[in-house]
Amino acid sequence: MSSTTWIRGPIGRDTHTRVTRTGCRSVLVVVPTVTAGTRLMDLLPLLEADHRVQVLFTVPHTTDAWHGVEDYVRAQRGVVLPWQQAMQHEFDLVLAASHRQLDELRGPIFLVPHGAGALMSRRFSRKARAATAVTTGLDRELLTFRGRVLPAALALTHDAELEVLRERCPEAVPVAFVGGDICADRMLAGLPHRARYRAALGIGAHERLVTVSSTWSPDSAFGRFPTLCRRLLDNRSTSTGRVAAVLHPNVWTVHGARQVTAWLSDCLRDGLLLVPPDEGWQAVMIASDWVLGDHGSTTAYAAAIGCPVSVVTTPAGNVRDGSLADLVRRSAPEWHPGGGMDAQYAAARSKCAGLERMLLPAITSRPEKAAALMRVQMYRLLGLPEPEAAASALPVSPPRPMGR
């Protein structure tokens, strides 16, 4: 479809000639990356079933784009507006989990973090080659445009983030609120379903599931140890029952699904459970007996729900003190390639209870309350009374990995 072709959907001047439900508030979901999209999909159940609401999607396009994002969005089966059309319409609510192109949109913006917390675990941005100032996700240059605060509601996960915001962008404090972490809450809601998730993965009651958790970039677990899954599979007769891999969506986006699966093709033939980038990683973390991870959010979430974690790698000199990644690397045992697997698993198990007590309160100041706190803010911006039914975080869906 040409970028100049506009969708004949439920918005526009002659909408009344097309729609079946009239008078709906319009909600635009802005998806510049798969990572942002998966976080926004955690939020949508809080409002999309409301007959007063019409949800639409768009993928921002400038001079570049992330491969595969539009395919991901179209797979959600919603109305996808071309970016040029989305920029011309004023929406009743804009949902975003990224700072990209927010200044080009019309309507009150509800901005949430796309990972664990609004603060970054890295000290410096990947984009800054010679940065000297520590970066956070709450800096003025991200939240404002020409002196205007971009979000109408800025969701924070933790009380400590509010203090950082006062320092980094005080003009945004009036629109900020501490709403907790909807992803963490969905994982907590899924804990009672662990046996169901393991069954979906084909994990036997007495089998051990070891999961490799990798963010993106050369200093990630997959970047530094691309044969880690192979090593685990070769040792599974004594140390593991099954092996899974959860790779950051940007690994798939940058290299392509064909290349990623080709790199791991021998592992897939030998039973690796490779989790697609769009859905399923949360349930795999719940189902896992041991996670070998890095500085990515997924590893922190695993530790926060009580899964034993070992640290494969962290970026040298580029982890912010006090960040979630810093807490994990300081408290979880380091994985040693030449070490015995059973002994390293035992070491991770011995640390998991203390790590859970530390990580969950560090991820969210409002555990199991995000659904209610997020929904009240979204409906405030919509100008609608909330539905009568209480808001709740749905348990995460069962995983559907490749190799199963």
Coordinates of C-alpha atoms in Angstrom, one line a residue:
M1 CA 0.0 0.0 0.0
S2 CA 1.3 3.5 -0.9
S3 CA 2.2 5.7 2.1
T4 CA -0.2 8.3 0.6
T5 CA -3.2 6.0 0.7
W6 CA -5.5 6.7 3.6
I7 CA -7.7 4.1 5.4
R8 CA -11.5 4.4 5.1
G9 CA -11.8 3.7 8.8
P10 CA -13.7 5.0 11.9
I11 CA -12.2 8.5 11.8
G12 CA -12.4 11.4 9.4
R13 CA -14.9 14.0 8.2
D14 CA -17.4 11.5 6.6
T15 CA -17.1 8.9 9.4
H16 CA -20.9 8.7 9.8
T17 CA -21.2 7.1 6.3
R18 CA -19.1 4.1 7.4
V19 CA -19.3 3.3 11.1
T20 CA -21.8 1.0 12.8
R21 CA -21.0 2.3 16.3
T22 CA -21.2 6.1 16.5
G23 CA -19.8 8.5 19.1
C24 CA -16.8 6.4 20.1
R25 CA -13.7 8.0 21.7
S26 CA -10.7 7.4 19.4
V27 CA -7.6 5.8 21.0
L28 CA -4.4 5.7 18.9
V29 CA -1.7 3.1 19.8
V30 CA 1.7 4.3 18.6
V31 CA 4.0 1.4 17.8
P32 CA 7.5 2.4 16.7
T33 CA 9.1 -0.8 17.9
V34 CA 7.9 -4.3 18.8
T35 CA 9.2 -3.7 22.4
A36 CA 6.9 -0.7 22.7
G37 CA 4.0 -2.6 21.1
T38 CA 4.2 -5.5 23.5
R39 CA 4.0 -3.2 26.5
L40 CA 1.0 -1.4 25.1
M41 CA -0.7 -4.7 24.5
D42 CA -0.6 -5.2 28.2
L43 CA -2.6 -1.9 28.6
L44 CA -5.2 -2.4 25.9
P45 CA -7.4 -4.9 27.8
L46 CA -8.1 -2.1 30.3
L47 CA -10.2 -0.2 27.8
E48 CA -10.6 -1.8 24.4
A49 CA -13.7 -3.9 25.3
D50 CA -15.6 -0.6 26.2
H51 CA -18.3 0.0 23.6
R52 CA -17.6 3.7 23.9
V53 CA -14.0 3.3 22.7
Q54 CA -12.5 2.7 19.2
V55 CA -8.8 1.6 19.2
L56 CA -6.6 2.2 16.2
F57 CA -2.9 1.6 15.5
T58 CA -0.1 3.3 13.7
V59 CA 3.6 2.8 13.0
P60 CA 5.7 6.0 12.9
H61 CA 7.6 6.5 9.7
T62 CA 10.4 9.0 9.2
T63 CA 13.5 8.5 7.2
D64 CA 14.1 5.0 8.7
A65 CA 12.0 2.2 10.3
W66 CA 12.6 -1.0 12.3
H67 CA 12.1 -4.1 10.1
G68 CA 9.1 -6.2 10.9
V69 CA 7.2 -3.7 13.1
E70 CA 4.4 -3.2 10.7
D71 CA 4.0 -6.9 10.3
Y72 CA 3.7 -7.2 14.1
V73 CA 1.1 -4.5 14.3
R74 CA -1.0 -5.9 11.5
A75 CA -0.9 -9.3 13.3
Q76 CA -2.8 -7.7 16.1
R77 CA -5.8 -7.5 13.7
G78 CA -6.7 -3.9 14.5
V79 CA -7.2 -0.9 12.1
V80 CA -3.7 0.3 11.1
L81 CA -3.6 3.9 10.0
P82 CA -0.8 5.1 7.8
W83 CA 1.5 7.5 9.7
Q84 CA 0.6 10.5 7.5
Q85 CA -3.1 10.0 8.2
A86 CA -2.5 9.5 12.0
M87 CA -0.6 12.8 12.1
Q88 CA -3.5 14.7 10.6
H89 CA -6.2 13.5 13.0
E90 CA -6.8 14.6 16.6
F91 CA -7.4 11.6 18.9
D92 CA -9.1 11.5 22.3
L93 CA -6.2 9.5 23.7
V94 CA -2.7 8.5 22.4
L95 CA -1.0 5.5 24.0
A96 CA 2.8 5.4 23.8
A97 CA 5.6 3.4 25.2
S98 CA 8.4 5.3 23.4
H99 CA 9.4 8.9 23.1
R100 CA 9.7 8.7 19.3
Q101 CA 7.7 11.2 17.2
L102 CA 5.4 12.2 20.0
D103 CA 5.6 15.8 19.0
E104 CA 4.0 15.0 15.7
L105 CA 0.8 13.6 17.2
R106 CA -2.4 15.3 18.2
G107 CA -4.3 14.4 21.3
P108 CA -3.5 13.8 25.0
I109 CA -0.5 11.4 25.3
F110 CA -0.4 8.7 27.9
L111 CA 3.2 7.6 28.1
V112 CA 4.4 4.5 29.8
P113 CA 7.9 2.8 30.0
H114 CA 8.6 0.1 27.5
G115 CA 10.7 -2.0 29.9
A116 CA 11.3 -2.4 33.6
G117 CA 11.1 1.1 35.0
A118 CA 11.3 4.5 33.4
L119 CA 15.0 4.8 34.3
M120 CA 17.6 3.1 32.1
S121 CA 20.0 0.5 33.4
R122 CA 22.7 1.7 31.0
R123 CA 24.6 4.8 32.1
F124 CA 24.8 6.1 28.5
S125 CA 22.6 5.8 25.5
R126 CA 23.5 3.4 22.8
K127 CA 23.1 6.2 20.3
A128 CA 25.7 8.5 22.1
R129 CA 29.2 7.6 20.9
A130 CA 31.0 10.0 23.3
A131 CA 28.4 10.7 25.9
T132 CA 29.6 12.2 29.2
A133 CA 26.3 12.7 30.9
V134 CA 24.4 9.8 32.4
T135 CA 21.1 9.1 30.5
T136 CA 17.7 8.3 32.0
G137 CA 14.3 7.9 30.4
L138 CA 13.1 11.0 32.2
D139 CA 15.3 13.6 30.7
R140 CA 14.0 17.0 29.5
E141 CA 15.0 16.4 25.8
L142 CA 12.8 13.3 25.8
L143 CA 9.7 14.6 27.5
T144 CA 9.4 18.1 26.0
F145 CA 9.4 19.8 22.6
R146 CA 10.1 23.5 22.2
G147 CA 9.2 24.1 25.9
R148 CA 6.0 22.0 25.8
V149 CA 5.7 18.9 28.0
L150 CA 4.6 16.2 25.6
P151 CA 2.7 13.6 27.7
A152 CA -0.6 14.6 29.3
A153 CA 0.0 11.7 31.7
L154 CA 3.4 10.2 32.5
A155 CA 3.3 6.8 34.1
L156 CA 6.1 6.0 36.5
T157 CA 6.7 2.6 38.1
H158 CA 8.4 3.7 41.3
D159 CA 8.4 6.5 43.8
A160 CA 12.1 7.0 43.3
E161 CA 11.5 7.9 39.6
L162 CA 9.5 10.9 40.7
E163 CA 12.5 12.3 42.5
V164 CA 14.6 11.8 39.4
L165 CA 11.9 13.5 37.3
R166 CA 12.0 16.5 39.7
E167 CA 15.7 16.9 39.0
R168 CA 15.7 16.1 35.2
C169 CA 12.5 17.6 34.0
P170 CA 10.6 19.4 36.8
E171 CA 8.0 20.8 34.4
A172 CA 6.7 17.3 33.8
V173 CA 6.1 16.6 37.5
P174 CA 2.5 17.9 37.4
V175 CA 1.5 15.2 34.7
A176 CA 3.4 12.3 36.4
F177 CA 1.9 9.6 38.6
V178 CA 3.3 6.4 40.1
G179 CA 1.2 3.7 38.5
G180 CA 3.3 0.6 39.1
D181 CA 4.3 -1.9 36.4
I182 CA 1.5 -3.6 34.4
C183 CA 3.9 -6.2 33.0
A184 CA 5.1 -7.3 36.5
D185 CA 1.5 -7.4 37.7
R186 CA 0.5 -9.7 34.8
M187 CA 3.4 -12.0 35.6
L188 CA 2.4 -12.1 39.3
A189 CA -1.1 -12.9 38.2
G190 CA 0.3 -15.7 36.1
L191 CA 2.3 -17.4 38.9
P192 CA -0.6 -19.7 39.9
H193 CA -0.7 -20.9 36.2
R194 CA 2.9 -22.1 36.2
A195 CA 2.0 -25.8 35.7
R196 CA -0.2 -24.7 32.7
Y197 CA 2.7 -22.8 31.1
R198 CA 5.1 -25.7 31.6
A199 CA 2.6 -28.0 30.0
A200 CA 2.3 -25.7 27.0
L201 CA 6.1 -25.9 26.7
G202 CA 6.1 -29.7 27.0
I203 CA 8.1 -29.6 30.3
G204 CA 7.7 -32.7 32.4
A205 CA 6.9 -32.4 36.1
H206 CA 10.5 -33.4 37.1
E207 CA 12.3 -31.8 34.2
R208 CA 14.4 -28.6 34.7
L209 CA 13.8 -25.7 32.3
V210 CA 16.8 -23.5 31.8
T211 CA 16.2 -20.3 29.9
V212 CA 18.7 -18.0 28.2
S213 CA 17.5 -14.4 28.6
S214 CA 19.3 -11.9 26.3
T215 CA 18.8 -8.2 25.5
W216 CA 20.3 -6.8 22.3
S217 CA 23.7 -5.3 21.4
P218 CA 27.1 -6.9 21.3
D219 CA 27.5 -6.9 25.1
S220 CA 24.3 -9.0 25.6
A221 CA 24.2 -12.7 26.5
F222 CA 23.5 -13.7 22.9
G223 CA 26.0 -11.2 21.6
R224 CA 28.9 -12.4 23.7
F225 CA 28.0 -16.1 24.0
P226 CA 26.1 -17.1 20.8
T227 CA 26.7 -20.8 21.5
L228 CA 25.3 -20.7 25.0
C229 CA 22.1 -22.6 24.0
R230 CA 24.3 -25.2 22.3
R231 CA 26.4 -25.7 25.4
L232 CA 23.2 -26.1 27.6
L233 CA 21.7 -28.6 25.2
D234 CA 24.9 -30.6 25.2
N235 CA 24.8 -30.8 29.0
R236 CA 21.1 -31.4 29.4
S237 CA 21.5 -35.1 30.2
T238 CA 22.9 -34.3 33.6
S239 CA 22.0 -30.7 34.2
T240 CA 18.9 -29.7 32.3
G241 CA 15.7 -31.2 31.0
R242 CA 14.9 -28.6 28.4
V243 CA 16.4 -25.3 27.2
A244 CA 14.5 -22.2 26.1
A245 CA 15.8 -18.9 24.7
V246 CA 14.2 -15.4 25.0
L247 CA 15.8 -12.8 22.8
H248 CA 15.0 -9.1 22.8
P249 CA 12.7 -8.1 19.9
N250 CA 15.5 -5.9 18.5
V251 CA 17.6 -9.0 17.9
W252 CA 14.9 -10.3 15.6
T253 CA 14.1 -6.9 14.1
V254 CA 17.7 -6.0 13.2
H255 CA 18.9 -9.4 12.0
G256 CA 15.6 -10.9 10.8
A257 CA 13.6 -13.9 11.9
R258 CA 15.1 -16.1 9.2
Q259 CA 18.7 -15.3 10.2
V260 CA 18.0 -15.7 14.0
T261 CA 16.4 -19.1 13.4
A262 CA 19.2 -20.1 11.1
W263 CA 21.8 -19.3 13.7
L264 CA 20.0 -21.5 16.1
S265 CA 18.8 -24.1 13.6
D266 CA 21.0 -26.9 15.1
C267 CA 19.6 -26.0 18.6
L268 CA 16.0 -26.0 17.3
R269 CA 16.6 -29.5 15.8
D270 CA 17.8 -30.7 19.2
G271 CA 14.8 -29.3 21.1
L272 CA 15.5 -25.6 21.9
L273 CA 12.3 -23.7 22.7
L274 CA 12.8 -20.4 21.0
V275 CA 10.3 -17.8 22.1
P276 CA 9.0 -15.4 19.4
P277 CA 9.6 -11.7 20.1
D278 CA 6.0 -10.6 20.3
E279 CA 4.5 -12.8 23.0
G280 CA 5.3 -15.6 25.5
W281 CA 8.5 -14.5 27.3
Q282 CA 6.7 -13.7 30.5
A283 CA 5.1 -17.1 30.7
V284 CA 8.5 -18.7 30.0
M285 CA 10.1 -16.9 32.8
I286 CA 7.3 -18.1 35.1
A287 CA 7.8 -21.7 33.8
S288 CA 11.6 -21.6 34.2
D289 CA 13.6 -23.3 36.9
W290 CA 16.8 -21.3 36.1
V291 CA 17.5 -18.2 34.0
L292 CA 20.9 -17.3 32.6
G293 CA 20.6 -13.6 31.7
D294 CA 22.2 -10.2 31.3
H295 CA 21.4 -6.6 32.0
G296 CA 18.1 -6.7 30.1
S297 CA 14.7 -6.1 31.7
T298 CA 13.6 -9.7 31.1
T299 CA 16.3 -11.0 33.5
A300 CA 15.2 -8.5 36.2
Y301 CA 11.6 -9.5 35.8
A302 CA 12.6 -13.2 36.2
A303 CA 14.5 -12.4 39.5
A304 CA 11.5 -10.3 40.7
I305 CA 9.1 -13.3 40.5
G306 CA 11.5 -15.6 42.4
C307 CA 13.2 -17.5 39.5
P308 CA 16.8 -18.4 40.2
V309 CA 19.1 -16.2 38.0
S310 CA 22.7 -16.3 37.0
V311 CA 24.4 -13.4 35.3
V312 CA 26.1 -14.3 32.0
T313 CA 27.4 -10.8 31.1
T314 CA 26.9 -7.1 31.7
P315 CA 28.3 -4.2 29.7
A316 CA 31.6 -3.1 31.2
G317 CA 31.5 0.4 32.7
N318 CA 28.0 1.1 31.3
V319 CA 25.6 -0.1 34.0
R320 CA 24.1 2.7 36.1
D321 CA 24.7 2.4 39.8
G322 CA 21.5 1.5 41.6
S323 CA 19.7 0.4 38.5
L324 CA 17.9 -2.9 38.2
A325 CA 20.7 -4.4 36.2
D326 CA 23.2 -3.3 38.9
L327 CA 21.1 -4.9 41.6
V328 CA 21.0 -8.2 39.7
R329 CA 24.7 -8.3 38.9
R330 CA 25.6 -7.5 42.5
S331 CA 23.3 -10.0 44.1
A332 CA 23.0 -12.9 41.6
P333 CA 25.8 -15.3 41.0
E334 CA 27.9 -15.0 37.9
W335 CA 27.7 -17.8 35.4
H336 CA 31.1 -19.3 34.5
P337 CA 31.4 -21.1 31.1
G338 CA 33.8 -23.7 32.5
G339 CA 32.0 -24.3 35.8
G340 CA 29.8 -27.3 36.7
M341 CA 26.2 -26.7 35.8
D342 CA 24.6 -28.4 38.8
A343 CA 26.8 -26.4 41.3
Q344 CA 26.0 -23.1 39.5
Y345 CA 22.3 -23.9 39.5
A346 CA 22.4 -24.6 43.3
A347 CA 24.2 -21.3 43.8
A348 CA 21.5 -19.5 41.9
R349 CA 18.8 -21.2 43.9
S350 CA 20.4 -20.2 47.1
K351 CA 20.2 -16.5 46.1
C352 CA 16.8 -16.4 44.5
A353 CA 14.7 -15.6 47.6
G354 CA 16.8 -12.6 48.6
L355 CA 17.0 -11.4 45.0
E356 CA 13.2 -11.6 44.8
R357 CA 12.8 -9.5 48.0
M358 CA 15.1 -6.9 46.5
L359 CA 14.0 -6.8 42.9
L360 CA 10.2 -6.7 43.1
P361 CA 10.1 -3.6 45.3
A362 CA 12.8 -2.0 43.0
I363 CA 10.7 -2.6 39.9
T364 CA 7.3 -1.3 41.3
S365 CA 6.2 0.7 44.2
R366 CA 2.6 -0.3 43.5
P367 CA 2.6 -4.1 43.1
E368 CA -0.7 -5.6 41.8
K369 CA -2.2 -2.1 41.5
A370 CA -1.1 -1.0 38.1
A371 CA -4.3 -1.9 36.3
A372 CA -6.5 0.2 38.5
L373 CA -4.0 3.1 38.6
M374 CA -3.4 3.1 34.9
R375 CA -7.1 2.8 33.9
V376 CA -8.2 5.8 36.0
Q377 CA -5.7 8.0 34.3
M378 CA -6.6 6.8 30.8
Y379 CA -10.3 7.4 31.4
R380 CA -9.6 10.8 32.9
L381 CA -7.9 11.8 29.6
L382 CA -10.8 10.2 27.6
G383 CA -13.3 12.3 29.5
L384 CA -15.3 9.2 30.3
P385 CA -16.4 7.5 33.6
E386 CA -14.7 4.2 34.2
P387 CA -16.5 0.9 33.7
E388 CA -18.2 -0.4 36.8
A389 CA -16.2 -3.7 36.8
A390 CA -12.9 -3.5 38.8
A391 CA -9.7 -3.2 36.7
S392 CA -7.4 -6.2 37.0
A393 CA -4.1 -7.3 35.4
L394 CA -4.8 -10.4 33.3
P395 CA -2.5 -13.4 33.7
V396 CA 0.0 -13.6 30.8
S397 CA -1.0 -16.0 27.9
P398 CA 0.6 -19.4 27.6
P399 CA 3.8 -19.5 25.5
R400 CA 3.9 -20.8 21.9
P401 CA 7.6 -21.3 21.2
M402 CA 9.3 -22.4 18.0
G403 CA 10.7 -25.9 18.4
R404 CA 7.6 -27.2 20.3

